[in-house]
PDB file of C-alpha atoms and ligand atoms in Angstrom:
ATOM      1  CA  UNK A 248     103.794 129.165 106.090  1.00  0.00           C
ATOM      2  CA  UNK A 249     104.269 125.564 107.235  1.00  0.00           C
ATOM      3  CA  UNK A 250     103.178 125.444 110.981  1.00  0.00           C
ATOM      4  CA  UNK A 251     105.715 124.541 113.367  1.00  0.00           C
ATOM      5  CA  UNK A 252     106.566 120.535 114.151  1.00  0.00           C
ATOM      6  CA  UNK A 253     104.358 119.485 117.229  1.00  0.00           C
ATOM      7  CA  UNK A 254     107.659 117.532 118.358  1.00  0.00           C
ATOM      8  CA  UNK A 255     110.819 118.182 117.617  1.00  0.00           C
ATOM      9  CA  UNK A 256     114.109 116.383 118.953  1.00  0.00           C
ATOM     10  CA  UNK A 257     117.708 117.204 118.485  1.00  0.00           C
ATOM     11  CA  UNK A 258     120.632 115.143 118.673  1.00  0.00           C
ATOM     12  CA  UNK A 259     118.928 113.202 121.928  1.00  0.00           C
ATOM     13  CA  UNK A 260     121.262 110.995 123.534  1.00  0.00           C
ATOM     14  CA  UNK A 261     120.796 108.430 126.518  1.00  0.00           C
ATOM     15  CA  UNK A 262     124.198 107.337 128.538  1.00  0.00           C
ATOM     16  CA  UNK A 263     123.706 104.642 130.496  1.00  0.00           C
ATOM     17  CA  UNK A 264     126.795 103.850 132.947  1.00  0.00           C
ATOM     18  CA  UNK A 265     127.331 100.215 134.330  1.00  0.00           C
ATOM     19  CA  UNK A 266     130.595 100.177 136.337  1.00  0.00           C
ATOM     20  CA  UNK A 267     133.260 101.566 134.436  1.00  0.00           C
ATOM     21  CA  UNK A 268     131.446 100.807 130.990  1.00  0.00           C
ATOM     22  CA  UNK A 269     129.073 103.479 129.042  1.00  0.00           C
ATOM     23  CA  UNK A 270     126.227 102.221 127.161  1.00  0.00           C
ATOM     24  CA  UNK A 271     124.585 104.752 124.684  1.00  0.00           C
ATOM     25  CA  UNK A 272     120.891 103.184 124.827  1.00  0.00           C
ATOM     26  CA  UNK A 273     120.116 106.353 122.534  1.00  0.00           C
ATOM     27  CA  UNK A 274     123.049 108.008 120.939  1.00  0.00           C
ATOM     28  CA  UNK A 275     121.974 111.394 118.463  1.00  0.00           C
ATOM     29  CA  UNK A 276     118.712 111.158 117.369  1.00  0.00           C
ATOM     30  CA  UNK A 277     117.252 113.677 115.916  1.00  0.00           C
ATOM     31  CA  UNK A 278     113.469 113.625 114.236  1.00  0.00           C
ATOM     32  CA  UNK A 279     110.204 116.375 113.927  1.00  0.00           C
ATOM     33  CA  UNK A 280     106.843 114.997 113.966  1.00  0.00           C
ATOM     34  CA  UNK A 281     103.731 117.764 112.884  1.00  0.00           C
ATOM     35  CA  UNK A 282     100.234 117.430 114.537  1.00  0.00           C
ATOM     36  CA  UNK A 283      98.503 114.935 113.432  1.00  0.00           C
ATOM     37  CA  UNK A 284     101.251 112.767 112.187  1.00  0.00           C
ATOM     38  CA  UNK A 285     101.848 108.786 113.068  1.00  0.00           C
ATOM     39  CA  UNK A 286     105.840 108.272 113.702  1.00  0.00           C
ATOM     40  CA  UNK A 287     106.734 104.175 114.096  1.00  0.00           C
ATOM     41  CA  UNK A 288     110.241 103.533 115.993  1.00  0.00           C
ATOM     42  CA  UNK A 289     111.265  99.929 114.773  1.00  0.00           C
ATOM     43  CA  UNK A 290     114.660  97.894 115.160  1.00  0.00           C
ATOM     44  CA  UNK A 291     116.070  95.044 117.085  1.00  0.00           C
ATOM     45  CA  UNK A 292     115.504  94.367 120.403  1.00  0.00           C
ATOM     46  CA  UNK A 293     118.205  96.377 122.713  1.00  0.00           C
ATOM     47  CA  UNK A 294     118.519  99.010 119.667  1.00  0.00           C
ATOM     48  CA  UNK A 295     117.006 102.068 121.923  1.00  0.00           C
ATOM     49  CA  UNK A 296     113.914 102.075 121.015  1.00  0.00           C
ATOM     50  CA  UNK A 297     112.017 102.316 124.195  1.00  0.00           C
ATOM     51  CA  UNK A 298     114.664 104.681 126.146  1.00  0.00           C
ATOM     52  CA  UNK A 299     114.197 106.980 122.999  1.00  0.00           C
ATOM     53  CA  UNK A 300     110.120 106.516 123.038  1.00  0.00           C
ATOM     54  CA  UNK A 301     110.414 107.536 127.111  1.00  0.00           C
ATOM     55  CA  UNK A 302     112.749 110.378 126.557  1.00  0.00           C
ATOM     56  CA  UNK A 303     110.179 112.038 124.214  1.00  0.00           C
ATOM     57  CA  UNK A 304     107.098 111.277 127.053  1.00  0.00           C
ATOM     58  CA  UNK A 305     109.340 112.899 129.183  1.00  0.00           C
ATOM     59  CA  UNK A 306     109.541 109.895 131.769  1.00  0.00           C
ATOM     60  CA  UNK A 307     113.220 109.753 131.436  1.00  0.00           C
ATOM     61  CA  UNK A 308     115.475 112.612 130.845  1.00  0.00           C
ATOM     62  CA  UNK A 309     118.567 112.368 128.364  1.00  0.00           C
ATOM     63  CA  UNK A 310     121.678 113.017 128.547  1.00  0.00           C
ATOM     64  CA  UNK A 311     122.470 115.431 126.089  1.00  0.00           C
ATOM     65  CA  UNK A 312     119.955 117.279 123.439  1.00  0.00           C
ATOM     66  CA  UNK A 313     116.626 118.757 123.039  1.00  0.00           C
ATOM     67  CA  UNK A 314     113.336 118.508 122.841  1.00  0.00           C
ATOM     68  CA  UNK A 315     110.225 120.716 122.019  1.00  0.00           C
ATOM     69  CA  UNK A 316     107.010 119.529 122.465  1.00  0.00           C
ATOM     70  CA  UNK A 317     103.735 121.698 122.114  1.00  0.00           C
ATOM     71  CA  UNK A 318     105.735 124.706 121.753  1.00  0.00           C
ATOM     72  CA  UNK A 319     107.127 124.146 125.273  1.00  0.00           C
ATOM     73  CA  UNK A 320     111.116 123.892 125.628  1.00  0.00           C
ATOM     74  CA  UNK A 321     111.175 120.220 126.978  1.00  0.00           C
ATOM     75  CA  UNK A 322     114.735 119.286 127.689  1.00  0.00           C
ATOM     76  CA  UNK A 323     117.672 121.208 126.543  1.00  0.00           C
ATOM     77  CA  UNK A 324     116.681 124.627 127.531  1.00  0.00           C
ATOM     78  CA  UNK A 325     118.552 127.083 129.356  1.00  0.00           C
ATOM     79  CA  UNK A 326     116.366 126.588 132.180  1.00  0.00           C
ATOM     80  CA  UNK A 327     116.019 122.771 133.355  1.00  0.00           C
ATOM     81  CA  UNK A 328     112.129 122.287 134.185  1.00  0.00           C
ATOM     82  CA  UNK A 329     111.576 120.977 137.480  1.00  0.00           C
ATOM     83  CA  UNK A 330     109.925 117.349 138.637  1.00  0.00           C
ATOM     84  CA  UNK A 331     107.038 119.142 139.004  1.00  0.00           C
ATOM     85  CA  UNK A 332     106.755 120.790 135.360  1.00  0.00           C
ATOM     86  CA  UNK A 333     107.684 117.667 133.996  1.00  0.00           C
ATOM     87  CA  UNK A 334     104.694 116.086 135.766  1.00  0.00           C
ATOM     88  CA  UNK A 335     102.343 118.863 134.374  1.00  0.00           C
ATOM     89  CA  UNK A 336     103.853 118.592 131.116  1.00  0.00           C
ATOM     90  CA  UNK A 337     103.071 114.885 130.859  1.00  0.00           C
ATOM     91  CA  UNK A 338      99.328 115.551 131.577  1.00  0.00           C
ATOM     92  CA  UNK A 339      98.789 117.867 129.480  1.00  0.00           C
ATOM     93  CA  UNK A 340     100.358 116.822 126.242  1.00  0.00           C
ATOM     94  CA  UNK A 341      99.970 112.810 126.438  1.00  0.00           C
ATOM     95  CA  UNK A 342      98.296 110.093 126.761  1.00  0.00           C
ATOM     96  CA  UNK A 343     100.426 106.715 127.279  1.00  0.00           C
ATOM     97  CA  UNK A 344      99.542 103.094 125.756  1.00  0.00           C
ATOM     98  CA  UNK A 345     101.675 100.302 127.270  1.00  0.00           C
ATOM     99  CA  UNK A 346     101.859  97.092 125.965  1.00  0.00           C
ATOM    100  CA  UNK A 347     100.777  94.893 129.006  1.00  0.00           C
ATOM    101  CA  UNK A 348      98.043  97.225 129.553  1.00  0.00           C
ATOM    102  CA  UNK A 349      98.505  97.999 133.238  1.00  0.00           C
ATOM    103  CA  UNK A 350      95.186  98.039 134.089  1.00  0.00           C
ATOM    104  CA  UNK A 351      93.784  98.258 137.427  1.00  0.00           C
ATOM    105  CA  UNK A 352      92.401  94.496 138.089  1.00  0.00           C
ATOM    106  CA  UNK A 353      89.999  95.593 140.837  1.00  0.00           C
ATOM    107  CA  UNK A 354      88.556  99.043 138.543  1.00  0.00           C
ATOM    108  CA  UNK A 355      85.752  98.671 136.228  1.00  0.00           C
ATOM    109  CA  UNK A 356      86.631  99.994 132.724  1.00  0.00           C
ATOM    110  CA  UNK A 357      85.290 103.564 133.584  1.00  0.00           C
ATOM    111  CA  UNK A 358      87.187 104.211 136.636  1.00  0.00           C
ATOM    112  CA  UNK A 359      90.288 102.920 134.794  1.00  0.00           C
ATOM    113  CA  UNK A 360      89.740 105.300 131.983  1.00  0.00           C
ATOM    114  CA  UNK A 361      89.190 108.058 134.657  1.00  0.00           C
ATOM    115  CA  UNK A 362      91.840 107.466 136.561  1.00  0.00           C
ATOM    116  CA  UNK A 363      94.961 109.767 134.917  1.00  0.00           C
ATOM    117  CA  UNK A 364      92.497 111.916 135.010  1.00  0.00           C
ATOM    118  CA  UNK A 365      91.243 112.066 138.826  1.00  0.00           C
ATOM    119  CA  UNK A 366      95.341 113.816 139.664  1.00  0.00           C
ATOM    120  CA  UNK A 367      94.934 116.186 137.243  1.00  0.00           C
ATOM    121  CA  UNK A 368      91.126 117.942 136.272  1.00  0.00           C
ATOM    122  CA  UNK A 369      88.579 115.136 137.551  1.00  0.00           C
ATOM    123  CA  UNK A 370      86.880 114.235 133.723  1.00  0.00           C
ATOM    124  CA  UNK A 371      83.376 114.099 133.943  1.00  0.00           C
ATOM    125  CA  UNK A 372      81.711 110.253 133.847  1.00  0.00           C
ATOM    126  CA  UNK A 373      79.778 112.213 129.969  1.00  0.00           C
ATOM    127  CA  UNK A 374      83.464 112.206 128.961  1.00  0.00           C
ATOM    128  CA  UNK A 375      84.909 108.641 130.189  1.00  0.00           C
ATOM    129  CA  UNK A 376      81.500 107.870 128.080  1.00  0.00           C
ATOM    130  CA  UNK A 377      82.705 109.565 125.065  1.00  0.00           C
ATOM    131  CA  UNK A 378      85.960 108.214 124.643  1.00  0.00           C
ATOM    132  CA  UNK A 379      84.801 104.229 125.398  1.00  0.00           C
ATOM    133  CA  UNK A 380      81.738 105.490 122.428  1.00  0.00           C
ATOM    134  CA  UNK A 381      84.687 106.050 120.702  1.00  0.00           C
ATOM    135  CA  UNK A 382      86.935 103.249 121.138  1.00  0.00           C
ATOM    136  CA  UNK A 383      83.139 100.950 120.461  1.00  0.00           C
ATOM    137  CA  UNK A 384      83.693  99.801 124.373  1.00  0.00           C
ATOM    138  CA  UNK A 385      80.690 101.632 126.008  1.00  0.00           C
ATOM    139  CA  UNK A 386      78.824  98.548 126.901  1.00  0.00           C
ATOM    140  CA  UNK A 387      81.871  97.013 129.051  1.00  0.00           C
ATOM    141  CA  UNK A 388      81.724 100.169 131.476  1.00  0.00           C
ATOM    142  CA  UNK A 389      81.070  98.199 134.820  1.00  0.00           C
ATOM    143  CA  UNK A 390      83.188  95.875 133.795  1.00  0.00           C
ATOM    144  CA  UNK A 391      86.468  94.506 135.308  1.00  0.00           C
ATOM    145  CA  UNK A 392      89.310  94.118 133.352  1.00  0.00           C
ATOM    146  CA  UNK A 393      89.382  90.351 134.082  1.00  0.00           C
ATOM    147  CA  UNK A 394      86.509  90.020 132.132  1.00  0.00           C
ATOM    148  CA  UNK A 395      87.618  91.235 129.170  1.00  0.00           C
ATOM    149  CA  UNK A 396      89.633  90.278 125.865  1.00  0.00           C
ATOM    150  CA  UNK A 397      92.821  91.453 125.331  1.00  0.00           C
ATOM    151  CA  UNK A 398      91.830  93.164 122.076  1.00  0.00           C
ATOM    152  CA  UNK A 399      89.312  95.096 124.662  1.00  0.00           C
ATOM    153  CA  UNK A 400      91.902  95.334 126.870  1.00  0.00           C
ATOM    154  CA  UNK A 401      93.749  96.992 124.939  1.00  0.00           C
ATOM    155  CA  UNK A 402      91.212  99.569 123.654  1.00  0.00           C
ATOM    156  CA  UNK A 403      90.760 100.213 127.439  1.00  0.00           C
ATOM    157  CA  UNK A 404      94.250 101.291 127.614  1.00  0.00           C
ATOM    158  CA  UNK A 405      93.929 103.232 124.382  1.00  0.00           C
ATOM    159  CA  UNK A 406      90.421 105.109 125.986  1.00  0.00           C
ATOM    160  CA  UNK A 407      92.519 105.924 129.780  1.00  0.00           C
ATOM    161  CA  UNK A 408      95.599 107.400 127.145  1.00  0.00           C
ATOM    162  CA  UNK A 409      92.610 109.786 125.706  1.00  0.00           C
ATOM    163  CA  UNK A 410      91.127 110.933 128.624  1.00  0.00           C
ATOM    164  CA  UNK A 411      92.767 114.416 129.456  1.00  0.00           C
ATOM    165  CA  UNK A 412      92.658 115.182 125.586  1.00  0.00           C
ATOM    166  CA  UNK A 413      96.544 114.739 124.563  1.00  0.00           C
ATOM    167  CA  UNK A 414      98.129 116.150 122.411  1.00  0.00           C
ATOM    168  CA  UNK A 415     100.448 113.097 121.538  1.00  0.00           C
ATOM    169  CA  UNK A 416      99.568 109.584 122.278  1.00  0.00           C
ATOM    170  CA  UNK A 417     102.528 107.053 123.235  1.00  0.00           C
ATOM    171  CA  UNK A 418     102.793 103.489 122.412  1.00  0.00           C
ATOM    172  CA  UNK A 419     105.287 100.661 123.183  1.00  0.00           C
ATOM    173  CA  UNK A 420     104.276  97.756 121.271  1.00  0.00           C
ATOM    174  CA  UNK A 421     100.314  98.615 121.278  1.00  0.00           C
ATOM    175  CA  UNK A 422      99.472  95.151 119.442  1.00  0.00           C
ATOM    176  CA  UNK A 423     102.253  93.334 121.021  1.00  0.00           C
ATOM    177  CA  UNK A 424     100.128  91.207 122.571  1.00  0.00           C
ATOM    178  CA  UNK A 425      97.230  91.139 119.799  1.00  0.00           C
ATOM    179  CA  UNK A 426      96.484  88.646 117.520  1.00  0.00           C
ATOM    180  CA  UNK A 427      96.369  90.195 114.069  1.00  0.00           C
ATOM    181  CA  UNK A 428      92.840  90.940 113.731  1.00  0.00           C
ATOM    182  CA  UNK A 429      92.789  93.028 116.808  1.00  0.00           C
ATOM    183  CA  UNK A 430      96.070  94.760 115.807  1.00  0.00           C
ATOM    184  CA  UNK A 431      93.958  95.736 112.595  1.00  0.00           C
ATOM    185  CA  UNK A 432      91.663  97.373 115.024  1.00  0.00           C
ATOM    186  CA  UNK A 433      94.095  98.921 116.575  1.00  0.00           C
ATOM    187  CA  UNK A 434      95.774  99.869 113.606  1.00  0.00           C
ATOM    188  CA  UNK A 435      92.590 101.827 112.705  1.00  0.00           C
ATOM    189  CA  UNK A 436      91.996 103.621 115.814  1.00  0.00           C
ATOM    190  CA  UNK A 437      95.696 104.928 115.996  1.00  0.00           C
ATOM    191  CA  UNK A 438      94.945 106.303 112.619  1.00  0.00           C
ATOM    192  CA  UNK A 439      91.502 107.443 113.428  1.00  0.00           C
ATOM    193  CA  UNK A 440      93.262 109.747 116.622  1.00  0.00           C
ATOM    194  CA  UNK A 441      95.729 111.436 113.466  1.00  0.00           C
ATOM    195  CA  UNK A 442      92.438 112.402 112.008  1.00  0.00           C
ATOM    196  CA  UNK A 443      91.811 114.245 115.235  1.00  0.00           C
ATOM    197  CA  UNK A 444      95.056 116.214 115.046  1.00  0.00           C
ATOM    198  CA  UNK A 445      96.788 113.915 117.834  1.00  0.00           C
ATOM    199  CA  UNK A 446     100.543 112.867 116.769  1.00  0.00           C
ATOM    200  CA  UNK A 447     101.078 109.057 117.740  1.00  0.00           C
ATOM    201  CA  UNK A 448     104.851 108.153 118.313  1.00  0.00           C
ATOM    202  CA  UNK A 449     104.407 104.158 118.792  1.00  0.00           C
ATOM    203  CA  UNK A 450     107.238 101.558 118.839  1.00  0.00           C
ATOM    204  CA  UNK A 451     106.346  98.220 117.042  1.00  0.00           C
ATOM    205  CA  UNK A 452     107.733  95.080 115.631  1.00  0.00           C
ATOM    206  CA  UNK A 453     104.640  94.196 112.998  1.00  0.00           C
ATOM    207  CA  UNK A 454     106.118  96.155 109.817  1.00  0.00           C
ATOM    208  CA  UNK A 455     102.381  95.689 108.468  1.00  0.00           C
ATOM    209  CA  UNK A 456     101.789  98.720 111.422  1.00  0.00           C
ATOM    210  CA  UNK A 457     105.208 100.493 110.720  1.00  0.00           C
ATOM    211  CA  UNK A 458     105.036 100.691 107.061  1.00  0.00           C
ATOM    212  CA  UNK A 459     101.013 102.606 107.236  1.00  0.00           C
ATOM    213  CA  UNK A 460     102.874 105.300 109.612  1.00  0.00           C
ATOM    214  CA  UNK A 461     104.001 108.593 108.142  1.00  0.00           C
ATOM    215  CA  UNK A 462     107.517 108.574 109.491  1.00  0.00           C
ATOM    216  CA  UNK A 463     109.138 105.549 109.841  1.00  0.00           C
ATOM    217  CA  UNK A 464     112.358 105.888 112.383  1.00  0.00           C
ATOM    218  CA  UNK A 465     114.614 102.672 112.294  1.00  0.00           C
ATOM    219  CA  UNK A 466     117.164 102.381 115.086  1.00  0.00           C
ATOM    220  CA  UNK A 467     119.945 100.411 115.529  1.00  0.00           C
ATOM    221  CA  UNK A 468     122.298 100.989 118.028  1.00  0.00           C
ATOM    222  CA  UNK A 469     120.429 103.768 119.428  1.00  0.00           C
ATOM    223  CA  UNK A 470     120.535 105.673 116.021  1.00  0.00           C
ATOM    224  CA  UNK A 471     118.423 106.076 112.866  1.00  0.00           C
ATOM    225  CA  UNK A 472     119.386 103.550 110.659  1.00  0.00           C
ATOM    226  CA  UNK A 473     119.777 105.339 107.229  1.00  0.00           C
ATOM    227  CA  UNK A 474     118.171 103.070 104.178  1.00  0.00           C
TER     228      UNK A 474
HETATM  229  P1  ADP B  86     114.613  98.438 123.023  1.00  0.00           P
HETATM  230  O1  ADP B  86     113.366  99.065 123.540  1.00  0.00           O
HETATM  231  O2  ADP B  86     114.919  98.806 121.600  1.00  0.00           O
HETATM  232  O3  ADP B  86     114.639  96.964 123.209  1.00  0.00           O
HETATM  233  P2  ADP B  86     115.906  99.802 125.253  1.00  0.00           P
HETATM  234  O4  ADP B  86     115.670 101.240 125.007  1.00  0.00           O
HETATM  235  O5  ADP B  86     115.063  99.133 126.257  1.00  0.00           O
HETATM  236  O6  ADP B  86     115.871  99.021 123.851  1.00  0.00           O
HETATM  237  O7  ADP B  86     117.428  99.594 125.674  1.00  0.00           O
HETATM  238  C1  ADP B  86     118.522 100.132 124.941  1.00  0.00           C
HETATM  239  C2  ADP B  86     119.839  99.784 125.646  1.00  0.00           C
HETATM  240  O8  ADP B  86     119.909 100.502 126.880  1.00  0.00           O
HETATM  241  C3  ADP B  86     120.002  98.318 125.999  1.00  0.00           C
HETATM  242  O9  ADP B  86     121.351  97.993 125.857  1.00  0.00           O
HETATM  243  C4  ADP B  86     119.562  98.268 127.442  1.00  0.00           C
HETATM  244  O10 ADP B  86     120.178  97.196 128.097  1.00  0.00           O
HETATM  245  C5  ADP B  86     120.057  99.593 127.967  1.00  0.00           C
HETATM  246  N1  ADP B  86     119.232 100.105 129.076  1.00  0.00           N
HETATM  247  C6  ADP B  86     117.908 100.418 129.013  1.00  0.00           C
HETATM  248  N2  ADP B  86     117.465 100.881 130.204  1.00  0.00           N
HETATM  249  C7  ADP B  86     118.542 100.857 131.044  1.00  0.00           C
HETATM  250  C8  ADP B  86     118.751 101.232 132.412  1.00  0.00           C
HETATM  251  N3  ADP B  86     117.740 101.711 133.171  1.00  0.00           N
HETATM  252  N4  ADP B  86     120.000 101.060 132.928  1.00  0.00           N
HETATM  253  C9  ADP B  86     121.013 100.601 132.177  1.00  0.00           C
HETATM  254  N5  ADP B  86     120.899 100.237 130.884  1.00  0.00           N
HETATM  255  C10 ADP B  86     119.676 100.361 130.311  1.00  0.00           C
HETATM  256 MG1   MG B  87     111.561  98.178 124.284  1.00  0.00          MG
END
């Protein structure tokens, strides 16, 4: 028997209103992804891409659809979850990558990898070790982020996403900001976490990235784009 999609969506929809005018940021999308799979969302700029790559991190709700993550009845149940599922829900099943990083500027690398963590189940300083072993970044612990490249950066980023063991790992634009031998590195370690059994649902704009995912979504106009 196949096992059950780690994620699946149906017919998601995002209404923005401005005024008297409705603009469907996301309009029907509908996708699975199993564990262990790497989904790329690509498409214009203004196509949905983000709003659609939030809904599914649950850090905006849609308007109208479903979604299942982990075996837990997201959006679209009969019950709505409350703020305070949502937030539990969130750290527990993933780990977000952002494209400007967000790092703290006045936290060393450890205590910026720690810190989703230090709401939720305080991670051990072994296991902020582990995850900077993995992401080759373990000398740069005391480090501040002002010190550092941005392909380091950006593994920093990657590292705090991994910290209260996701099950899906976000990413708008991970290499945006990357020249292209550090996207290649990052290109690596995304695929390296599918290894692991973590799904990674990133949105990019280097095709190079797209086209070595194993679901490629394009949207336009806040639906997939049939080829
Ligand atoms: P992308 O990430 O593909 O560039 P977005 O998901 O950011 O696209 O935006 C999709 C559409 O939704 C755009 O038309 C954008 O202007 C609109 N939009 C996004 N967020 C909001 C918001 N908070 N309020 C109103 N309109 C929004
Ligand atoms: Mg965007």
């Amino acid at each position: 028997m196949a096992d059950k999609p780690l994620i699946t969506a149906r017919d998601l929809s995002k209404i923005y209103r401005r005024g008297s005018e409705e603009v469907r940021a996301v309009d029907g999308v509908s996708f699975e992804a199993a564990a262990g799979e790497m989904v790329a969302i690509i498409g214009p700029s203004g196509s949905g891409k983000t709003t659609l790559l939030n809904m599914i991190g649950c850090l905006d709700n849609p308007t109208s659809g479903s979604l299942e993550v982990g075996g837990r009845q997201v959006f679209g149940g009969r019950k709505e979850l409350s703020e305070r599922e949502l937030t539990l829900i969130r750290r527990e099943l993933f780990g977000y990558v952002f494209q400007k990083f967000y790092l703290i500027p006045t936290l060393t690398v450890e205590e910026n990898i720690l810190l989703p963590g230090a709401f939720y189940r305080s991670p051990s300083a072994k296991e902020a070790r582990d995850v900077m072993k993995l992401l080759g970044i373990e000398r740069r612990y005391d480090h501040l982020p002002g010190e550092l490249s941005g392909g380091e950066m950006q593994r920093v980023a990657v590292a705090r996403a991994l910290i209260n063991n996701p099950k899906v790992v976000l990413a708008d634009e991970p290499t945006g900001s990357l020249d292209s031998r550090r996207t290649e590195e990052i290109k690596g370690i995304l695929r390296d976490l599918t290894r692991q059994g973590i799904t990674v649902v990133m949105v990019t704009h280097n095709l190079d990235l797209a086209r070595s995912a194993d679901r490629l979504l394009e949207i336009r106009d806040g639906r997939i784009h049939k080829a």
